[in-house]
PDB file of C-alpha atoms and ligand atoms in Angstrom:
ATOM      1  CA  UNK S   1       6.662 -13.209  11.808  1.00  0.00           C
ATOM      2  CA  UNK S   2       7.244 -10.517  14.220  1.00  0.00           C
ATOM      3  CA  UNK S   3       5.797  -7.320  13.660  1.00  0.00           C
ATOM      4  CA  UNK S   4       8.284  -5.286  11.787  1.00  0.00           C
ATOM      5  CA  UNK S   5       9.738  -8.544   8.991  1.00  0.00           C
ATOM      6  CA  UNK S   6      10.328  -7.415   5.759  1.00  0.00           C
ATOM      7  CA  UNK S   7       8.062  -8.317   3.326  1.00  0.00           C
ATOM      8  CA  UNK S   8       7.738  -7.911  -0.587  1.00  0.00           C
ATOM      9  CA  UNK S   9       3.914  -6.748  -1.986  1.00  0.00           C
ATOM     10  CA  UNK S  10       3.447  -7.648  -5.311  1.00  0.00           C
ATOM     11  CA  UNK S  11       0.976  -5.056  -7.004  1.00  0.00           C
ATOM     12  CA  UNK S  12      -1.074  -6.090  -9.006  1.00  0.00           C
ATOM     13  CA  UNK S  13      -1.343  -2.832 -11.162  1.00  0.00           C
ATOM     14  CA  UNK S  14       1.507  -4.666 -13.247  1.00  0.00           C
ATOM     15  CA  UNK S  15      -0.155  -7.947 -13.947  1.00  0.00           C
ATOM     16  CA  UNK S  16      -1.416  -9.033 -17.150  1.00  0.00           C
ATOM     17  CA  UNK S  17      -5.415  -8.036 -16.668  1.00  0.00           C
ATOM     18  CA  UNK S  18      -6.196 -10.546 -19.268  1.00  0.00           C
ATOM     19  CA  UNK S  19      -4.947 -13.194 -17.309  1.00  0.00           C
ATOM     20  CA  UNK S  20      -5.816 -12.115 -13.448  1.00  0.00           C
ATOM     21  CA  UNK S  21      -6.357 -15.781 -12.521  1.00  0.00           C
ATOM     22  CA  UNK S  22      -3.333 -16.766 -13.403  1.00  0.00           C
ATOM     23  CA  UNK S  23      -1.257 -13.962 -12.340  1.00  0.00           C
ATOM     24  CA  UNK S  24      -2.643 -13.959  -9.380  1.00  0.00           C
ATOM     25  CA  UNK S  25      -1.727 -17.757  -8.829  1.00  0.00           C
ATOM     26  CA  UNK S  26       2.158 -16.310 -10.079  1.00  0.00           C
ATOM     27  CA  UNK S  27       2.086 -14.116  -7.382  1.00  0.00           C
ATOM     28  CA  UNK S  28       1.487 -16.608  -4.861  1.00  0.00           C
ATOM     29  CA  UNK S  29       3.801 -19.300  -6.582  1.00  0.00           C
ATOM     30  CA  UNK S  30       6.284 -16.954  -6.118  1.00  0.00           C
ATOM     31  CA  UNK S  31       5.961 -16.786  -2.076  1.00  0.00           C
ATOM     32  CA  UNK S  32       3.921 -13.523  -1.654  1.00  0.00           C
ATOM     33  CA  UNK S  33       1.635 -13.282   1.415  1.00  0.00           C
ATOM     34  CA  UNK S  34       0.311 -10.074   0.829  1.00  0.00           C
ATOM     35  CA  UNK S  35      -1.445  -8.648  -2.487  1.00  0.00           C
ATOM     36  CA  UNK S  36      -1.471  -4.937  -3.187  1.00  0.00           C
ATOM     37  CA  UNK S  37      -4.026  -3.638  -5.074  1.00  0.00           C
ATOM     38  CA  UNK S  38      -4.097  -0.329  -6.573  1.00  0.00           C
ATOM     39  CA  UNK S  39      -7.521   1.009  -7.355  1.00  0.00           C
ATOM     40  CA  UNK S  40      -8.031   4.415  -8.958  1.00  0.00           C
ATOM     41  CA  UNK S  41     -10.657   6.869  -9.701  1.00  0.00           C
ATOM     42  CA  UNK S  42      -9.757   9.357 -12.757  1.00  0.00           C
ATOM     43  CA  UNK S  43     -10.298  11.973 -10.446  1.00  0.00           C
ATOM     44  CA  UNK S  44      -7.769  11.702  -7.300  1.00  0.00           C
ATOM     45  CA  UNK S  45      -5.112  10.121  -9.772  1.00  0.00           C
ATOM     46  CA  UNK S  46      -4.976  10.742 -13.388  1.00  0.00           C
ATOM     47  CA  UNK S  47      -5.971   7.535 -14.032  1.00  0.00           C
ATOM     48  CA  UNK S  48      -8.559   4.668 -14.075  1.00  0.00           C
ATOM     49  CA  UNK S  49      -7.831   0.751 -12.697  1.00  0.00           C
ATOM     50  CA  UNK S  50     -10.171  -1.069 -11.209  1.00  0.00           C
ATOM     51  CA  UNK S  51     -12.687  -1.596  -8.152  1.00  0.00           C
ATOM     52  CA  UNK S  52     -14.827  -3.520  -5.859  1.00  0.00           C
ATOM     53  CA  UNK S  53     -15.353  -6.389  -8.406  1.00  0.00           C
ATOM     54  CA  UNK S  54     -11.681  -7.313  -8.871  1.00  0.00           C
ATOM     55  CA  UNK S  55     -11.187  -7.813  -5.115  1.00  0.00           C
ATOM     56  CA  UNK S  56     -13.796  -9.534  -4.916  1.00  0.00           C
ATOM     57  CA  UNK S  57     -12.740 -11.878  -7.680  1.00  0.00           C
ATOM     58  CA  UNK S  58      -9.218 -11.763  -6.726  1.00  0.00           C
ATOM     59  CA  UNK S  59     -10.086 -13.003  -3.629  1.00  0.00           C
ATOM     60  CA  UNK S  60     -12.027 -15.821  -4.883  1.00  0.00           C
ATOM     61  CA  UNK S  61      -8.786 -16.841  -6.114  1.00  0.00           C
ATOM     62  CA  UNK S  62      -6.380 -16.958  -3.484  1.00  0.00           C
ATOM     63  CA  UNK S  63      -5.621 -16.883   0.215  1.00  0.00           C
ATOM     64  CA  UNK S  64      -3.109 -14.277   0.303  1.00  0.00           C
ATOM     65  CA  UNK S  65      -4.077 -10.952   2.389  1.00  0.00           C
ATOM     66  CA  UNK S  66      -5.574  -8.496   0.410  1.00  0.00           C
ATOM     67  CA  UNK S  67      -3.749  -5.180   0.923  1.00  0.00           C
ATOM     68  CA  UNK S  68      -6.118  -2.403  -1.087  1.00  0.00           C
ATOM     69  CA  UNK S  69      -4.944   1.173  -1.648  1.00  0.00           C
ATOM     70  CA  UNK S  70      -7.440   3.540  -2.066  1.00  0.00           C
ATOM     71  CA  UNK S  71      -6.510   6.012  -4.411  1.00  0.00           C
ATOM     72  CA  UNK S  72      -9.981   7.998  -4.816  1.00  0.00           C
ATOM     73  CA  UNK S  73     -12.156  10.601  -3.597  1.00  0.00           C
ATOM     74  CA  UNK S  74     -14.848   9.716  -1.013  1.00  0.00           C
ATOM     75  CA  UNK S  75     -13.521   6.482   0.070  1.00  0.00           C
ATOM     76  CA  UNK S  76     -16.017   6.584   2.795  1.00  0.00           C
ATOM     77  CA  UNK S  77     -18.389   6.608   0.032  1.00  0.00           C
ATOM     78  CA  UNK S  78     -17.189   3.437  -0.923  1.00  0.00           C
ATOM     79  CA  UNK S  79     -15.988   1.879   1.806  1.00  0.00           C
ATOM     80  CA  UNK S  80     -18.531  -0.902   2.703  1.00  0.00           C
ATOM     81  CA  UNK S  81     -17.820  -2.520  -0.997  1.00  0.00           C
ATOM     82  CA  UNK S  82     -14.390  -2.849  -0.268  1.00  0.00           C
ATOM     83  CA  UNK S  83     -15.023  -4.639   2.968  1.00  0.00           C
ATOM     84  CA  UNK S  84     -17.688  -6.800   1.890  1.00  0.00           C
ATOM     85  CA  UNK S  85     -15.370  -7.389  -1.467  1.00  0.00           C
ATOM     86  CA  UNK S  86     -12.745  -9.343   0.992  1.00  0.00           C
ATOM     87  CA  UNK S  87     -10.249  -6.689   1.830  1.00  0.00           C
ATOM     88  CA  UNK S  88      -7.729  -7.421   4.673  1.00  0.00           C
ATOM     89  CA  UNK S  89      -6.075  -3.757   4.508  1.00  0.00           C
ATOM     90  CA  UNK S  90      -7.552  -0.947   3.624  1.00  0.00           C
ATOM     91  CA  UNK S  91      -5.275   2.513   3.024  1.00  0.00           C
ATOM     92  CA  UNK S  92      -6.885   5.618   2.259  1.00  0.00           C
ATOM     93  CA  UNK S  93      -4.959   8.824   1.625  1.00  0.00           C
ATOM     94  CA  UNK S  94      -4.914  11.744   3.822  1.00  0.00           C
ATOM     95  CA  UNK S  95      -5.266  13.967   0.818  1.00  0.00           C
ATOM     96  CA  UNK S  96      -8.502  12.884  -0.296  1.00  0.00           C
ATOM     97  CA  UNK S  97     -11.472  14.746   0.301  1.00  0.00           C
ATOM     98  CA  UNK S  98     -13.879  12.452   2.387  1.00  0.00           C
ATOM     99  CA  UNK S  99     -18.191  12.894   2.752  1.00  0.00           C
ATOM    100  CA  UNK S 100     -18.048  12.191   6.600  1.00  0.00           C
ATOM    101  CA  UNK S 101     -13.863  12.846   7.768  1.00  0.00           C
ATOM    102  CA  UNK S 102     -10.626  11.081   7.268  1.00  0.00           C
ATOM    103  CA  UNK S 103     -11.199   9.649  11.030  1.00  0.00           C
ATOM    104  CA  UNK S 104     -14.401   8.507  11.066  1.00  0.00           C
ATOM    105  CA  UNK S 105     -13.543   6.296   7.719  1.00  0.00           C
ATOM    106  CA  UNK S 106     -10.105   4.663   9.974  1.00  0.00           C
ATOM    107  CA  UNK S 107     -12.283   3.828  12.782  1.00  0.00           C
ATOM    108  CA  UNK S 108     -15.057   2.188  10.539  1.00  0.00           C
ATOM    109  CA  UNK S 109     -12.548   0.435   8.937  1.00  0.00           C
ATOM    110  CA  UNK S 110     -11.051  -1.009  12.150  1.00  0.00           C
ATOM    111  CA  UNK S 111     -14.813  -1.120  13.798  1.00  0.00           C
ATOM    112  CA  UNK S 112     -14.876  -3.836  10.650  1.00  0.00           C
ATOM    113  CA  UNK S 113     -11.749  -6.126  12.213  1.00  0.00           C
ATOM    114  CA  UNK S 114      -9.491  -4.964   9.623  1.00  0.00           C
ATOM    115  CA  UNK S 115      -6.356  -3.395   9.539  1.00  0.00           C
ATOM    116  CA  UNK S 116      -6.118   0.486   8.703  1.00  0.00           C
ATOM    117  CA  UNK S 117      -3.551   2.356   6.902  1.00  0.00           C
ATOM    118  CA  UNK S 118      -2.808   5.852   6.276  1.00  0.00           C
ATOM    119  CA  UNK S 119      -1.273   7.370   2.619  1.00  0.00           C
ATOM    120  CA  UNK S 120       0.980   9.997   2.251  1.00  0.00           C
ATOM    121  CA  UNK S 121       1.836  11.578  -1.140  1.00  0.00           C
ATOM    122  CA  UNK S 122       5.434  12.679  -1.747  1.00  0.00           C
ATOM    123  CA  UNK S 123       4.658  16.597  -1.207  1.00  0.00           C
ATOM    124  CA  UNK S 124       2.691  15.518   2.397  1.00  0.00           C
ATOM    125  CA  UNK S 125       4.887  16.434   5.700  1.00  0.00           C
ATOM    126  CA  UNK S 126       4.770  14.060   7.315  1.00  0.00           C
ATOM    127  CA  UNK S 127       3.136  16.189   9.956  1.00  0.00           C
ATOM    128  CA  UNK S 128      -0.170  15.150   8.409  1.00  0.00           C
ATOM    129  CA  UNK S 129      -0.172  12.052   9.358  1.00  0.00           C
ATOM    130  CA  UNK S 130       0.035  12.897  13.450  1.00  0.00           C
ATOM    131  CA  UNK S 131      -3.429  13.130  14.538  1.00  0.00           C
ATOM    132  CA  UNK S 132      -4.704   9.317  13.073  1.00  0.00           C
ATOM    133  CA  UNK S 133      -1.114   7.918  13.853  1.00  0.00           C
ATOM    134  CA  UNK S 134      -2.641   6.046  17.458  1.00  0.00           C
ATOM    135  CA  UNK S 135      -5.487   4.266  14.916  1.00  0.00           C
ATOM    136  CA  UNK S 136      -3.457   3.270  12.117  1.00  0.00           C
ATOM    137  CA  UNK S 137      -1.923  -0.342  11.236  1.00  0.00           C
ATOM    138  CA  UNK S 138      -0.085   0.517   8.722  1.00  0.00           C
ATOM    139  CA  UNK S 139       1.292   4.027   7.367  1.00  0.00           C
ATOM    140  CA  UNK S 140       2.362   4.247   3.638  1.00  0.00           C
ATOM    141  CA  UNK S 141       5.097   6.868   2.365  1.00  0.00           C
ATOM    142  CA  UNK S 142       4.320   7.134  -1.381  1.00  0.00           C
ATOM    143  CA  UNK S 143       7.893   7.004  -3.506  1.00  0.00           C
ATOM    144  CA  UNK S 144       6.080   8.152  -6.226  1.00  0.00           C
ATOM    145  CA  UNK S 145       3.110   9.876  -7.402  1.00  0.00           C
ATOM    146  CA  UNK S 146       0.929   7.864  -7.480  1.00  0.00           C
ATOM    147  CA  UNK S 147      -1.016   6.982 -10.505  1.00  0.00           C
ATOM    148  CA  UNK S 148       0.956   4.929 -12.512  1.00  0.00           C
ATOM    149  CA  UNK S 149       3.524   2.065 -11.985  1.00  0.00           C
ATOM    150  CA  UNK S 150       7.204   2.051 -13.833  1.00  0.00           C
ATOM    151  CA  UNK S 151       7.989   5.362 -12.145  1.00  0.00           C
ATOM    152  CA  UNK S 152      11.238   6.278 -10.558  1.00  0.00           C
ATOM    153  CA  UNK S 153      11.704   6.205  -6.845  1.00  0.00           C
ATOM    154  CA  UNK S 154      11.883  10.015  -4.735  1.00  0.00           C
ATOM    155  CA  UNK S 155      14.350   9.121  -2.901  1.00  0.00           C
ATOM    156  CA  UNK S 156      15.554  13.029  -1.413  1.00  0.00           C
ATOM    157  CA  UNK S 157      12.065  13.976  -1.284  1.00  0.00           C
ATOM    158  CA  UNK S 158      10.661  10.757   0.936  1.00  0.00           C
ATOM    159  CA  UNK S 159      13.210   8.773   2.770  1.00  0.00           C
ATOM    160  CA  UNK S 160      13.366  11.862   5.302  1.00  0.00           C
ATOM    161  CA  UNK S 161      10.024  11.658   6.448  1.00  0.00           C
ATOM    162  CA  UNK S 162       9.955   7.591   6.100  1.00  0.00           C
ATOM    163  CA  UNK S 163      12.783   7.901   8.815  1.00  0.00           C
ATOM    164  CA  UNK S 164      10.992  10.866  10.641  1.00  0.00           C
ATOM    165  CA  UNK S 165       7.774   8.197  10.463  1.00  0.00           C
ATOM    166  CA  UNK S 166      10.276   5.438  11.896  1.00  0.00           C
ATOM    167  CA  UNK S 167      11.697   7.842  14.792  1.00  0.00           C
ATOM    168  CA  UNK S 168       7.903   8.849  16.056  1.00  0.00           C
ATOM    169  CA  UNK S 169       6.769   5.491  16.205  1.00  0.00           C
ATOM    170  CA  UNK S 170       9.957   4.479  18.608  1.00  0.00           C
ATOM    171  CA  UNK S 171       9.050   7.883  20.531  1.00  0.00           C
ATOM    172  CA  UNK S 172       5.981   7.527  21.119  1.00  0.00           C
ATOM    173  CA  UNK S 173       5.918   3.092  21.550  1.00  0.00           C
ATOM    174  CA  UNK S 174       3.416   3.306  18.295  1.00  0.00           C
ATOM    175  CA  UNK S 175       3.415   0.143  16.302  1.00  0.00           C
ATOM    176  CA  UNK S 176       2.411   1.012  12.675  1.00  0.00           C
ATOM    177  CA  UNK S 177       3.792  -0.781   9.516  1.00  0.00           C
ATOM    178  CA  UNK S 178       5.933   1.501   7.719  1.00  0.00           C
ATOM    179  CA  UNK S 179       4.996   0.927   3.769  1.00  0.00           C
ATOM    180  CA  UNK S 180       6.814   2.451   0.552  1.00  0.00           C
ATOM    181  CA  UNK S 181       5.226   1.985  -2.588  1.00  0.00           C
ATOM    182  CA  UNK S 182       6.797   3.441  -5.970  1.00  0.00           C
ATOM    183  CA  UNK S 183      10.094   2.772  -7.938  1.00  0.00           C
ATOM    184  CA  UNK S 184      11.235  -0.625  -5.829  1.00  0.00           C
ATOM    185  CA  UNK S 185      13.965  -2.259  -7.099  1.00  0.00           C
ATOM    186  CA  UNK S 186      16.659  -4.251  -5.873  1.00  0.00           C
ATOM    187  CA  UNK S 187      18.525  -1.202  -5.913  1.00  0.00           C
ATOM    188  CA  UNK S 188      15.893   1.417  -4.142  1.00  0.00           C
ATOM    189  CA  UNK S 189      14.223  -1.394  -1.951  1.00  0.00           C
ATOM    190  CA  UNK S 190      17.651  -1.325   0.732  1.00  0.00           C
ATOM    191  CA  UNK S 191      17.528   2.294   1.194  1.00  0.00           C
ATOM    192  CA  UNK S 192      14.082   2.159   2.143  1.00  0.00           C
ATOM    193  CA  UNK S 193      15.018  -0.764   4.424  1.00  0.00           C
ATOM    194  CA  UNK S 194      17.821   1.449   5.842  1.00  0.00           C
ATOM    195  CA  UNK S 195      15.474   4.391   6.146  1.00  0.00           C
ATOM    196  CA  UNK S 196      12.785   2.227   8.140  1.00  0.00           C
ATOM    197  CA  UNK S 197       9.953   0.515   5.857  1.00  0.00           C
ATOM    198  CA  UNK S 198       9.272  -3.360   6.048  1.00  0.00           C
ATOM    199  CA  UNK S 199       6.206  -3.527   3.738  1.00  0.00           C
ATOM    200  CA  UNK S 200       8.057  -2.861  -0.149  1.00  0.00           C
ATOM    201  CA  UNK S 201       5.264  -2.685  -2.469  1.00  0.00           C
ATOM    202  CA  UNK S 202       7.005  -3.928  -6.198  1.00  0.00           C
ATOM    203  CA  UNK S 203       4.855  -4.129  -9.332  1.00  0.00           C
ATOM    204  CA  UNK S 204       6.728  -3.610 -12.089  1.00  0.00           C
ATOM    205  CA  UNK S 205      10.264  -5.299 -10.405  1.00  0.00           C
ATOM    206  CA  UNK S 206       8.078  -8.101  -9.484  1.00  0.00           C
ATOM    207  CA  UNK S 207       5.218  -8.973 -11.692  1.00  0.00           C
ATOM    208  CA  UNK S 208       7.895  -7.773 -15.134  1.00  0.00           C
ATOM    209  CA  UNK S 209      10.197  -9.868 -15.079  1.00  0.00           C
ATOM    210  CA  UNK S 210       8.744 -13.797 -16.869  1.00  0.00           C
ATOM    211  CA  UNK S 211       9.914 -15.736 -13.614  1.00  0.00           C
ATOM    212  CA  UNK S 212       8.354 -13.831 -10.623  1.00  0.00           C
ATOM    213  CA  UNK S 213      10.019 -16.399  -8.601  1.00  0.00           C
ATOM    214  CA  UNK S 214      13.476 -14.933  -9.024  1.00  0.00           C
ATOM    215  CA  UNK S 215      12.459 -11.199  -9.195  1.00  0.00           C
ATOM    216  CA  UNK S 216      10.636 -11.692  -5.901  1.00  0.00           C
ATOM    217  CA  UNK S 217      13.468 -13.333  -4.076  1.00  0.00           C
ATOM    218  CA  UNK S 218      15.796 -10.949  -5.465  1.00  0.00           C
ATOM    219  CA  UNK S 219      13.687  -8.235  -4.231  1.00  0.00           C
ATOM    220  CA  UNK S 220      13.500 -10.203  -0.497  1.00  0.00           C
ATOM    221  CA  UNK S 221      17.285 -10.694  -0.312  1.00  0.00           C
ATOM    222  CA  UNK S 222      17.941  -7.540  -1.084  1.00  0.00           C
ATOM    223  CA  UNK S 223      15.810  -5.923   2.345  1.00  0.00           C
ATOM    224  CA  UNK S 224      17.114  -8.434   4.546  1.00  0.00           C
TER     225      UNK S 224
HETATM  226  C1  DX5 C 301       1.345   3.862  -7.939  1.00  0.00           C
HETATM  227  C2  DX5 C 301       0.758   2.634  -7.275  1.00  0.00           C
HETATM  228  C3  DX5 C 301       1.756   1.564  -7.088  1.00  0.00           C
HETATM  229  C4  DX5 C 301       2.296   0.970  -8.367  1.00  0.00           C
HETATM  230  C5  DX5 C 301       3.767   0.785  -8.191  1.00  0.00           C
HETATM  231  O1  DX5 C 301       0.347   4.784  -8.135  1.00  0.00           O
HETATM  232  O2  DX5 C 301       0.238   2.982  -6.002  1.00  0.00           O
HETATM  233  O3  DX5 C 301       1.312   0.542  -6.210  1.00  0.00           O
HETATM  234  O4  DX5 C 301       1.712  -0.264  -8.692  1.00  0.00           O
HETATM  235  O5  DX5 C 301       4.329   0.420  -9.401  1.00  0.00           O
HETATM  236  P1  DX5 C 301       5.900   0.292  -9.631  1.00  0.00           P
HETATM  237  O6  DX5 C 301       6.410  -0.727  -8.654  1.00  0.00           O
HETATM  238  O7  DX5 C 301       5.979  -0.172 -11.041  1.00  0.00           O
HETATM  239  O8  DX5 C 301       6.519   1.655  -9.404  1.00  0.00           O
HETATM  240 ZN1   ZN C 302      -0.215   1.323  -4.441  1.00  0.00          ZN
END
C-alpha cells in the first residue's frame, strides 16, 4: 500500500470485553490490518479502559498492527510497558502533561523502531502540533472528545485544521498519516476523506453492527 491508502481502524473500545479473544479474531475476519486501542486514565479523560495487559494479550492473539492511543497523563511514565506490551503505534496527546517533555517521549518512541503519532483534541490549533511535526508518523485530529465512543463527529470545529494538517505536510514534503478518530460513519468517514485523513478510526460503526464484515466494508467503500 502506498503511503497515504485509506484504511478503516477498528477500536476496540466498542468490543465486547467479555469476549476480547473473539472480537479480536472479528476484527481481523473482517479485513482490518490495524487495531486501535484506546487506553484511558480517569484523570486525562473522564474515564477508565484498560492498559498494558490488554495489549499485551491482544497481541498474543493476532497479527494485526497494534495502533495504541494514549489517552493519559505521564505517558512517558508509562511508556516502556507499552512497548514491551507489543505496540506498533504509539500516539500520545500534546495536551498531556509529561515527567520528562512531549519530545523526548516521540523520540524514545521512535529510538524503539516504532512508529510515533501526535493527538490533537478538538479545541487544539493546530498550531500545536508544528514543532514535533518532522518526528511524527502519524498525526491524529480528534472528532470528538475523547473519552467515550458513540459520540457525534465535530465536523465545523476539526475538518479545518485536518485540511490545514493536509496543506503543511504538502508544503513542507512531510509525510505523516493524517488520522481522525470520533463519530465515523459511512456518512462522516467521506468528509474526512475529502478533508485529507486516510487512517478512519470506527468503533462503534464497526465493532456495533453483528456482521463486522459488512459494516467494515461499508465503512472502506465509502473513503475510497
Ligand atoms: C474516543 C476514542 C475513540 C473511540 C471512538 O475517546 O479515542 O477511539 O473508540 O468511538 P466511536 O467510533 O464510537 O466514536
Ligand atoms: Zn482513540
Amino acid at each position: 500500500m502506498d503511503c497515504f491508502t485509506p484504511l478503516i481502524l477498528p477500536s476496540l473500545l466498542a468490543a465486547d470485553f467479555s469476549n476480547v479473544a473473539a472480537e479480536v479474531k472479528r476484527a481481523e475476519d473482517a479485513g482490518a490490518q490495524w487495531l486501535h486501542l484506546d487506553v484511558m486514565d480517569g484523570n486525562f479523560v473522564d474515564n477508565i479502559s484498560f492498559g498494558p495487559a490488554m495489549i499485551e494479550a491482544v497481541k498474543r492473539h493476532t497479527d494485526m498492527f497494534l495502533d495504541v492511543h494514549l489517552m493519559i497523563q505521564r505517558a512517558d511514565h508509562f511508556l516502556d510497558r507499552f512497548i514491551k506490551a507489543g505496540a506498533g503505534n504509539i500516539s500520545v496527546h500534546v495536551e498531556a502533561r509529561y515527567d520528562t517533555s512531549l519530545l523526548s517521549t516521540l523520540q524514545r518512541i521512535k529510538s524503539a523502531g516504532l512508529s510515533a503519532g501526535l493527538v490533537l483534541n478538538p479545541s487544539t490549533p493546530f498550531e500545536a502540533a508544528i514543532p514535533y511535526l518532522h518526528l511524527i508518523d502519524l498525526l491524529l485530529i480528534m472528532t470528538v472528545v475523547p473519552g467515550f465512543g458513540g459520540q457525534p463527529f465535530m465536523e465545523k470545529e476539526t475538518m479545518p485544521k485536518l485540511a490545514a494538517a493536509r496543506d503543511y505536510r504538502e508544503a513542507h514534503g512531510l509525510k505523516y498519516h493524517l488520522q481522525v478518530d470520533g463519530g465515523i460513519y459511512v456518512t462522516t468517514a467521506p468528509i474526512a476523506r475529502q478533508h485529507g485523513a486516510n487512517l478512519f478510526v470506527a468503533g462503534t460503526s464497526s465493532f456495533g453492527p453483528p456482521d463486522m464484515k459488512a459494516s467494515m466494508a461499508a465503512l472502506a467503500e465509502s473513503v475510497k
